[in-house]
Amino acid sequence: MSTSGWEIRLSSTKSIPYFFNVDTKQSTWEPPSEFTDEQVKTLPGAKEYWGKPNQIRASHLLVKHNESRRPSSWKEDHITRTKDQAVTILEQHQSEIDAALNKREKFGELATQHSDCSSHDRGGDLGMFTRGQMQKPFEDAAFALEVGEISDIVRTDSGVHLILRTA
Ligand SMILES: Cn1nc(-c2ccccc2)cc1C(=O)N[C@H](Cc1nc2ccccc2[nH]1)C(=O)O
């Protein structure tokens, strides 16, 4: 598979890298599936985004509760569920993901439908981040994951999360 015409650009709204083909004008958030990791790293623009040391990429599914730092979201103006109720909801999502054939796909579907984070419309994708950018419990859990791995339930001031490391 030729990588000709493909490059990595930064999405203006979400400062998330995406893949653009200057010849065909195709654009995609994920590298074209036929590209090897090595080919992705040779694309124009790759050095700036994949080259940064100690940078990872992750998606998450957040369920907020009445003690959350900001107990509202795109879904509910005023979130009143308790922390225990939020954990129970997240455990139900965790069971669905565990039972799914394609866990990454199921994770993205559930995050899009149910995450209380504004990243829900990107399947929960938070883009690339380094240590020092996210709340500590989230950072420690995300950096402890292997690429493709999903965390257990993680508690932060924002609520309770499942995290999928994607890069
Ligand atoms: C840290 N972050 N990145 C995005 C984001 C990233 C890419 C595209 C759209 C939104 C949203 C947020 C964010 O703080 N969202 C908060 C909820 C939240 N709290 C978090 C704590 C840790 C990690 C992610 C988190 N998301 C909100 O919507 O109330």
PDB file of C-alpha atoms and ligand atoms in Angstrom:
ATOM      1  CA  MET A   1       0.000   0.000   0.000  1.00  0.00           C
ATOM      2  CA  SER A   2       1.479   3.327  -1.094  1.00  0.00           C
ATOM      3  CA  THR A   3       1.323   6.148   1.426  1.00  0.00           C
ATOM      4  CA  SER A   4       1.614   8.749  -1.365  1.00  0.00           C
ATOM      5  CA  GLY A   5      -0.470  11.860  -0.851  1.00  0.00           C
ATOM      6  CA  TRP A   6      -1.189  11.041   2.810  1.00  0.00           C
ATOM      7  CA  GLU A   7      -0.079  13.340   5.635  1.00  0.00           C
ATOM      8  CA  ILE A   8      -0.954  13.970   9.272  1.00  0.00           C
ATOM      9  CA  ARG A   9      -2.680  17.289  10.059  1.00  0.00           C
ATOM     10  CA  LEU A  10      -4.007  18.841  13.279  1.00  0.00           C
ATOM     11  CA  SER A  11      -7.787  19.272  13.467  1.00  0.00           C
ATOM     12  CA  SER A  12      -8.374  22.989  14.204  1.00  0.00           C
ATOM     13  CA  THR A  13     -11.379  22.481  16.492  1.00  0.00           C
ATOM     14  CA  LYS A  14     -10.174  19.607  18.610  1.00  0.00           C
ATOM     15  CA  SER A  15      -6.378  19.831  18.235  1.00  0.00           C
ATOM     16  CA  ILE A  16      -6.431  16.129  17.396  1.00  0.00           C
ATOM     17  CA  PRO A  17      -4.239  14.716  14.617  1.00  0.00           C
ATOM     18  CA  TYR A  18      -6.040  13.309  11.568  1.00  0.00           C
ATOM     19  CA  PHE A  19      -4.982  11.739   8.267  1.00  0.00           C
ATOM     20  CA  PHE A  20      -5.477  13.716   5.018  1.00  0.00           C
ATOM     21  CA  ASN A  21      -4.717  12.754   1.418  1.00  0.00           C
ATOM     22  CA  VAL A  22      -3.747  15.843  -0.580  1.00  0.00           C
ATOM     23  CA  ASP A  23      -4.476  14.041  -3.890  1.00  0.00           C
ATOM     24  CA  THR A  24      -7.827  12.384  -3.148  1.00  0.00           C
ATOM     25  CA  LYS A  25      -8.856  14.906  -0.406  1.00  0.00           C
ATOM     26  CA  GLN A  26      -9.838  11.906   1.755  1.00  0.00           C
ATOM     27  CA  SER A  27      -9.603  12.504   5.513  1.00  0.00           C
ATOM     28  CA  THR A  28      -9.846  10.045   8.396  1.00  0.00           C
ATOM     29  CA  TRP A  29      -9.294  10.192  12.163  1.00  0.00           C
ATOM     30  CA  GLU A  30      -7.566   6.796  12.208  1.00  0.00           C
ATOM     31  CA  PRO A  31      -4.612   5.763  10.009  1.00  0.00           C
ATOM     32  CA  PRO A  32      -5.815   3.935   6.849  1.00  0.00           C
ATOM     33  CA  SER A  33      -6.070   0.314   8.040  1.00  0.00           C
ATOM     34  CA  GLU A  34      -3.621  -0.959   5.428  1.00  0.00           C
ATOM     35  CA  PHE A  35      -0.811   1.263   6.818  1.00  0.00           C
ATOM     36  CA  THR A  36       1.755  -0.367   9.084  1.00  0.00           C
ATOM     37  CA  ASP A  37       2.830   1.551  12.235  1.00  0.00           C
ATOM     38  CA  GLU A  38       6.187   2.113  10.548  1.00  0.00           C
ATOM     39  CA  GLN A  39       4.487   3.629   7.464  1.00  0.00           C
ATOM     40  CA  VAL A  40       2.405   5.955   9.678  1.00  0.00           C
ATOM     41  CA  LYS A  41       5.550   7.225  11.349  1.00  0.00           C
ATOM     42  CA  THR A  42       7.079   8.159   7.922  1.00  0.00           C
ATOM     43  CA  LEU A  43       4.148  10.404   6.891  1.00  0.00           C
ATOM     44  CA  PRO A  44       4.678  14.196   6.620  1.00  0.00           C
ATOM     45  CA  GLY A  45       3.581  15.698   9.941  1.00  0.00           C
ATOM     46  CA  ALA A  46       4.050  12.472  11.911  1.00  0.00           C
ATOM     47  CA  LYS A  47       7.118  13.655  13.819  1.00  0.00           C
ATOM     48  CA  GLU A  48       5.201  16.523  15.445  1.00  0.00           C
ATOM     49  CA  TYR A  49       2.423  14.339  16.842  1.00  0.00           C
ATOM     50  CA  TRP A  50       3.733  10.843  17.299  1.00  0.00           C
ATOM     51  CA  GLY A  51       7.296  11.928  17.911  1.00  0.00           C
ATOM     52  CA  LYS A  52       6.699  13.716  21.248  1.00  0.00           C
ATOM     53  CA  PRO A  53       8.184  11.740  24.109  1.00  0.00           C
ATOM     54  CA  ASN A  54       5.914  10.451  26.897  1.00  0.00           C
ATOM     55  CA  GLN A  55       2.780  11.224  24.913  1.00  0.00           C
ATOM     56  CA  ILE A  56      -0.111   8.751  24.748  1.00  0.00           C
ATOM     57  CA  ARG A  57      -3.609   8.834  23.278  1.00  0.00           C
ATOM     58  CA  ALA A  58      -6.710   7.557  25.043  1.00  0.00           C
ATOM     59  CA  SER A  59     -10.493   7.505  24.929  1.00  0.00           C
ATOM     60  CA  HIS A  60     -12.731   7.340  27.968  1.00  0.00           C
ATOM     61  CA  LEU A  61     -16.312   6.713  29.055  1.00  0.00           C
ATOM     62  CA  LEU A  62     -17.215   9.043  31.919  1.00  0.00           C
ATOM     63  CA  VAL A  63     -20.263   8.691  34.189  1.00  0.00           C
ATOM     64  CA  LYS A  64     -20.682  11.790  36.338  1.00  0.00           C
ATOM     65  CA  HIS A  65     -22.502  11.919  39.698  1.00  0.00           C
ATOM     66  CA  ASN A  66     -23.824  14.508  42.178  1.00  0.00           C
ATOM     67  CA  GLU A  67     -20.347  14.975  43.716  1.00  0.00           C
ATOM     68  CA  SER A  68     -18.662  15.542  40.327  1.00  0.00           C
ATOM     69  CA  ARG A  69     -16.632  18.746  39.851  1.00  0.00           C
ATOM     70  CA  ARG A  70     -19.161  19.818  37.152  1.00  0.00           C
ATOM     71  CA  PRO A  71     -22.367  17.770  37.706  1.00  0.00           C
ATOM     72  CA  SER A  72     -23.816  18.512  34.260  1.00  0.00           C
ATOM     73  CA  SER A  73     -23.147  17.351  30.724  1.00  0.00           C
ATOM     74  CA  TRP A  74     -24.411  17.389  27.129  1.00  0.00           C
ATOM     75  CA  LYS A  75     -26.960  14.779  28.302  1.00  0.00           C
ATOM     76  CA  GLU A  76     -28.224  16.268  31.569  1.00  0.00           C
ATOM     77  CA  ASP A  77     -28.172  19.837  32.838  1.00  0.00           C
ATOM     78  CA  HIS A  78     -28.264  18.728  36.482  1.00  0.00           C
ATOM     79  CA  ILE A  79     -26.817  15.289  37.297  1.00  0.00           C
ATOM     80  CA  THR A  80     -28.319  13.933  40.561  1.00  0.00           C
ATOM     81  CA  ARG A  81     -27.263  10.237  40.522  1.00  0.00           C
ATOM     82  CA  THR A  82     -25.086   9.191  43.484  1.00  0.00           C
ATOM     83  CA  LYS A  83     -21.480   7.988  43.151  1.00  0.00           C
ATOM     84  CA  ASP A  84     -22.610   4.393  43.852  1.00  0.00           C
ATOM     85  CA  GLN A  85     -25.271   4.637  41.149  1.00  0.00           C
ATOM     86  CA  ALA A  86     -22.633   5.962  38.713  1.00  0.00           C
ATOM     87  CA  VAL A  87     -20.353   3.007  39.520  1.00  0.00           C
ATOM     88  CA  THR A  88     -23.232   0.572  38.948  1.00  0.00           C
ATOM     89  CA  ILE A  89     -23.963   2.147  35.556  1.00  0.00           C
ATOM     90  CA  LEU A  90     -20.296   1.957  34.572  1.00  0.00           C
ATOM     91  CA  GLU A  91     -20.119  -1.703  35.698  1.00  0.00           C
ATOM     92  CA  GLN A  92     -23.011  -2.440  33.325  1.00  0.00           C
ATOM     93  CA  HIS A  93     -21.085  -0.809  30.457  1.00  0.00           C
ATOM     94  CA  GLN A  94     -17.966  -2.745  31.514  1.00  0.00           C
ATOM     95  CA  SER A  95     -19.916  -6.034  31.266  1.00  0.00           C
ATOM     96  CA  GLU A  96     -21.178  -5.121  27.790  1.00  0.00           C
ATOM     97  CA  ILE A  97     -17.633  -4.358  26.648  1.00  0.00           C
ATOM     98  CA  ASP A  98     -16.310  -7.603  28.201  1.00  0.00           C
ATOM     99  CA  ALA A  99     -18.973  -9.577  26.293  1.00  0.00           C
ATOM    100  CA  ALA A 100     -18.380  -7.802  22.948  1.00  0.00           C
ATOM    101  CA  LEU A 101     -16.493  -9.448  20.070  1.00  0.00           C
ATOM    102  CA  ASN A 102     -14.880  -6.101  19.127  1.00  0.00           C
ATOM    103  CA  LYS A 103     -14.229  -4.425  22.476  1.00  0.00           C
ATOM    104  CA  ARG A 104     -12.714  -1.257  20.990  1.00  0.00           C
ATOM    105  CA  GLU A 105     -15.771  -0.758  18.738  1.00  0.00           C
ATOM    106  CA  LYS A 106     -18.207  -1.405  21.608  1.00  0.00           C
ATOM    107  CA  PHE A 107     -16.235   0.995  23.823  1.00  0.00           C
ATOM    108  CA  GLY A 108     -16.565   3.760  21.193  1.00  0.00           C
ATOM    109  CA  GLU A 109     -20.295   3.093  20.751  1.00  0.00           C
ATOM    110  CA  LEU A 110     -20.982   3.237  24.499  1.00  0.00           C
ATOM    111  CA  ALA A 111     -18.797   6.332  24.985  1.00  0.00           C
ATOM    112  CA  THR A 112     -20.617   8.125  22.149  1.00  0.00           C
ATOM    113  CA  GLN A 113     -24.039   7.296  23.599  1.00  0.00           C
ATOM    114  CA  HIS A 114     -23.381   7.470  27.342  1.00  0.00           C
ATOM    115  CA  SER A 115     -20.204   9.393  28.250  1.00  0.00           C
ATOM    116  CA  ASP A 116     -20.842  12.586  30.228  1.00  0.00           C
ATOM    117  CA  CYS A 117     -17.665  14.124  28.753  1.00  0.00           C
ATOM    118  CA  SER A 118     -17.821  16.509  25.797  1.00  0.00           C
ATOM    119  CA  SER A 119     -15.435  14.088  24.029  1.00  0.00           C
ATOM    120  CA  HIS A 120     -18.422  11.699  23.658  1.00  0.00           C
ATOM    121  CA  ASP A 121     -18.977  12.835  20.049  1.00  0.00           C
ATOM    122  CA  ARG A 122     -15.493  11.499  19.236  1.00  0.00           C
ATOM    123  CA  GLY A 123     -16.102   8.095  20.774  1.00  0.00           C
ATOM    124  CA  GLY A 124     -14.524   9.471  23.949  1.00  0.00           C
ATOM    125  CA  ASP A 125     -11.225  10.275  22.199  1.00  0.00           C
ATOM    126  CA  LEU A 126      -9.200  12.812  24.191  1.00  0.00           C
ATOM    127  CA  GLY A 127      -6.387  13.057  21.659  1.00  0.00           C
ATOM    128  CA  MET A 128      -2.697  12.876  22.580  1.00  0.00           C
ATOM    129  CA  PHE A 129      -1.607  14.001  26.034  1.00  0.00           C
ATOM    130  CA  THR A 130       1.468  13.944  28.232  1.00  0.00           C
ATOM    131  CA  ARG A 131       1.753  13.551  31.987  1.00  0.00           C
ATOM    132  CA  GLY A 132       0.662  16.711  33.794  1.00  0.00           C
ATOM    133  CA  GLN A 133      -2.370  17.406  31.600  1.00  0.00           C
ATOM    134  CA  MET A 134      -5.069  15.192  33.095  1.00  0.00           C
ATOM    135  CA  GLN A 135      -6.244  14.639  36.681  1.00  0.00           C
ATOM    136  CA  LYS A 136      -3.659  12.423  38.400  1.00  0.00           C
ATOM    137  CA  PRO A 137      -5.750   9.263  38.947  1.00  0.00           C
ATOM    138  CA  PHE A 138      -6.735   9.367  35.257  1.00  0.00           C
ATOM    139  CA  GLU A 139      -3.140  10.026  34.115  1.00  0.00           C
ATOM    140  CA  ASP A 140      -1.686   7.213  36.247  1.00  0.00           C
ATOM    141  CA  ALA A 141      -4.296   4.719  35.047  1.00  0.00           C
ATOM    142  CA  ALA A 142      -3.938   5.726  31.359  1.00  0.00           C
ATOM    143  CA  PHE A 143      -0.124   5.577  31.369  1.00  0.00           C
ATOM    144  CA  ALA A 144      -0.225   2.168  33.064  1.00  0.00           C
ATOM    145  CA  LEU A 145      -2.243   0.707  30.174  1.00  0.00           C
ATOM    146  CA  GLU A 146      -0.813  -1.036  27.117  1.00  0.00           C
ATOM    147  CA  VAL A 147      -2.114   0.232  23.745  1.00  0.00           C
ATOM    148  CA  GLY A 148      -5.531  -1.408  23.166  1.00  0.00           C
ATOM    149  CA  GLU A 149      -6.064  -2.161  26.857  1.00  0.00           C
ATOM    150  CA  ILE A 150      -9.115  -0.943  28.837  1.00  0.00           C
ATOM    151  CA  SER A 151      -8.774   0.154  32.471  1.00  0.00           C
ATOM    152  CA  ASP A 152     -10.839  -0.903  35.418  1.00  0.00           C
ATOM    153  CA  ILE A 153     -13.076   1.812  36.930  1.00  0.00           C
ATOM    154  CA  VAL A 154     -11.055   4.976  37.657  1.00  0.00           C
ATOM    155  CA  ARG A 155     -12.338   7.679  40.028  1.00  0.00           C
ATOM    156  CA  THR A 156     -11.523  11.381  39.537  1.00  0.00           C
ATOM    157  CA  ASP A 157     -13.134  14.648  40.652  1.00  0.00           C
ATOM    158  CA  SER A 158     -15.082  14.535  37.365  1.00  0.00           C
ATOM    159  CA  GLY A 159     -16.738  11.182  38.061  1.00  0.00           C
ATOM    160  CA  VAL A 160     -15.984   7.550  37.268  1.00  0.00           C
ATOM    161  CA  HIS A 161     -14.264   6.500  34.063  1.00  0.00           C
ATOM    162  CA  LEU A 162     -13.326   3.566  31.863  1.00  0.00           C
ATOM    163  CA  ILE A 163     -10.203   4.353  29.834  1.00  0.00           C
ATOM    164  CA  LEU A 164      -9.089   2.780  26.533  1.00  0.00           C
ATOM    165  CA  ARG A 165      -5.483   3.540  25.552  1.00  0.00           C
ATOM    166  CA  THR A 166      -5.283   3.916  21.752  1.00  0.00           C
ATOM    167  CA  ALA A 167      -1.673   5.037  21.107  1.00  0.00           C
TER     168      ALA A 167
HETATM  169  C1  LIG B   1      -9.952  16.856  29.334  1.00  0.00           C
HETATM  170  N1  LIG B   1     -11.015  16.971  28.329  1.00  0.00           N
HETATM  171  N2  LIG B   1     -10.765  16.824  27.020  1.00  0.00           N
HETATM  172  C2  LIG B   1     -11.935  16.949  26.360  1.00  0.00           C
HETATM  173  C3  LIG B   1     -12.080  16.812  24.921  1.00  0.00           C
HETATM  174  C4  LIG B   1     -10.995  16.366  24.165  1.00  0.00           C
HETATM  175  C5  LIG B   1     -11.114  16.223  22.783  1.00  0.00           C
HETATM  176  C6  LIG B   1     -12.319  16.508  22.139  1.00  0.00           C
HETATM  177  C7  LIG B   1     -13.408  16.971  22.898  1.00  0.00           C
HETATM  178  C8  LIG B   1     -13.290  17.126  24.285  1.00  0.00           C
HETATM  179  C9  LIG B   1     -12.962  17.203  27.291  1.00  0.00           C
HETATM  180  C10 LIG B   1     -12.335  17.210  28.531  1.00  0.00           C
HETATM  181  C11 LIG B   1     -12.979  17.432  29.840  1.00  0.00           C
HETATM  182  O1  LIG B   1     -12.332  17.821  30.810  1.00  0.00           O
HETATM  183  N3  LIG B   1     -14.297  17.163  29.898  1.00  0.00           N
HETATM  184  C12 LIG B   1     -15.056  17.291  31.141  1.00  0.00           C
HETATM  185  C13 LIG B   1     -15.173  15.902  31.790  1.00  0.00           C
HETATM  186  C14 LIG B   1     -13.835  15.216  31.942  1.00  0.00           C
HETATM  187  N4  LIG B   1     -13.126  15.161  33.085  1.00  0.00           N
HETATM  188  C15 LIG B   1     -11.995  14.462  32.825  1.00  0.00           C
HETATM  189  C16 LIG B   1     -10.904  14.089  33.632  1.00  0.00           C
HETATM  190  C17 LIG B   1      -9.850  13.366  33.060  1.00  0.00           C
HETATM  191  C18 LIG B   1      -9.880  13.027  31.711  1.00  0.00           C
HETATM  192  C19 LIG B   1     -10.967  13.394  30.914  1.00  0.00           C
HETATM  193  C20 LIG B   1     -12.023  14.112  31.481  1.00  0.00           C
HETATM  194  N5  LIG B   1     -13.170  14.609  30.960  1.00  0.00           N
HETATM  195  C21 LIG B   1     -16.462  17.757  30.851  1.00  0.00           C
HETATM  196  O2  LIG B   1     -16.895  17.674  29.691  1.00  0.00           O
HETATM  197  O3  LIG B   1     -17.132  18.160  31.839  1.00  0.00           O
END
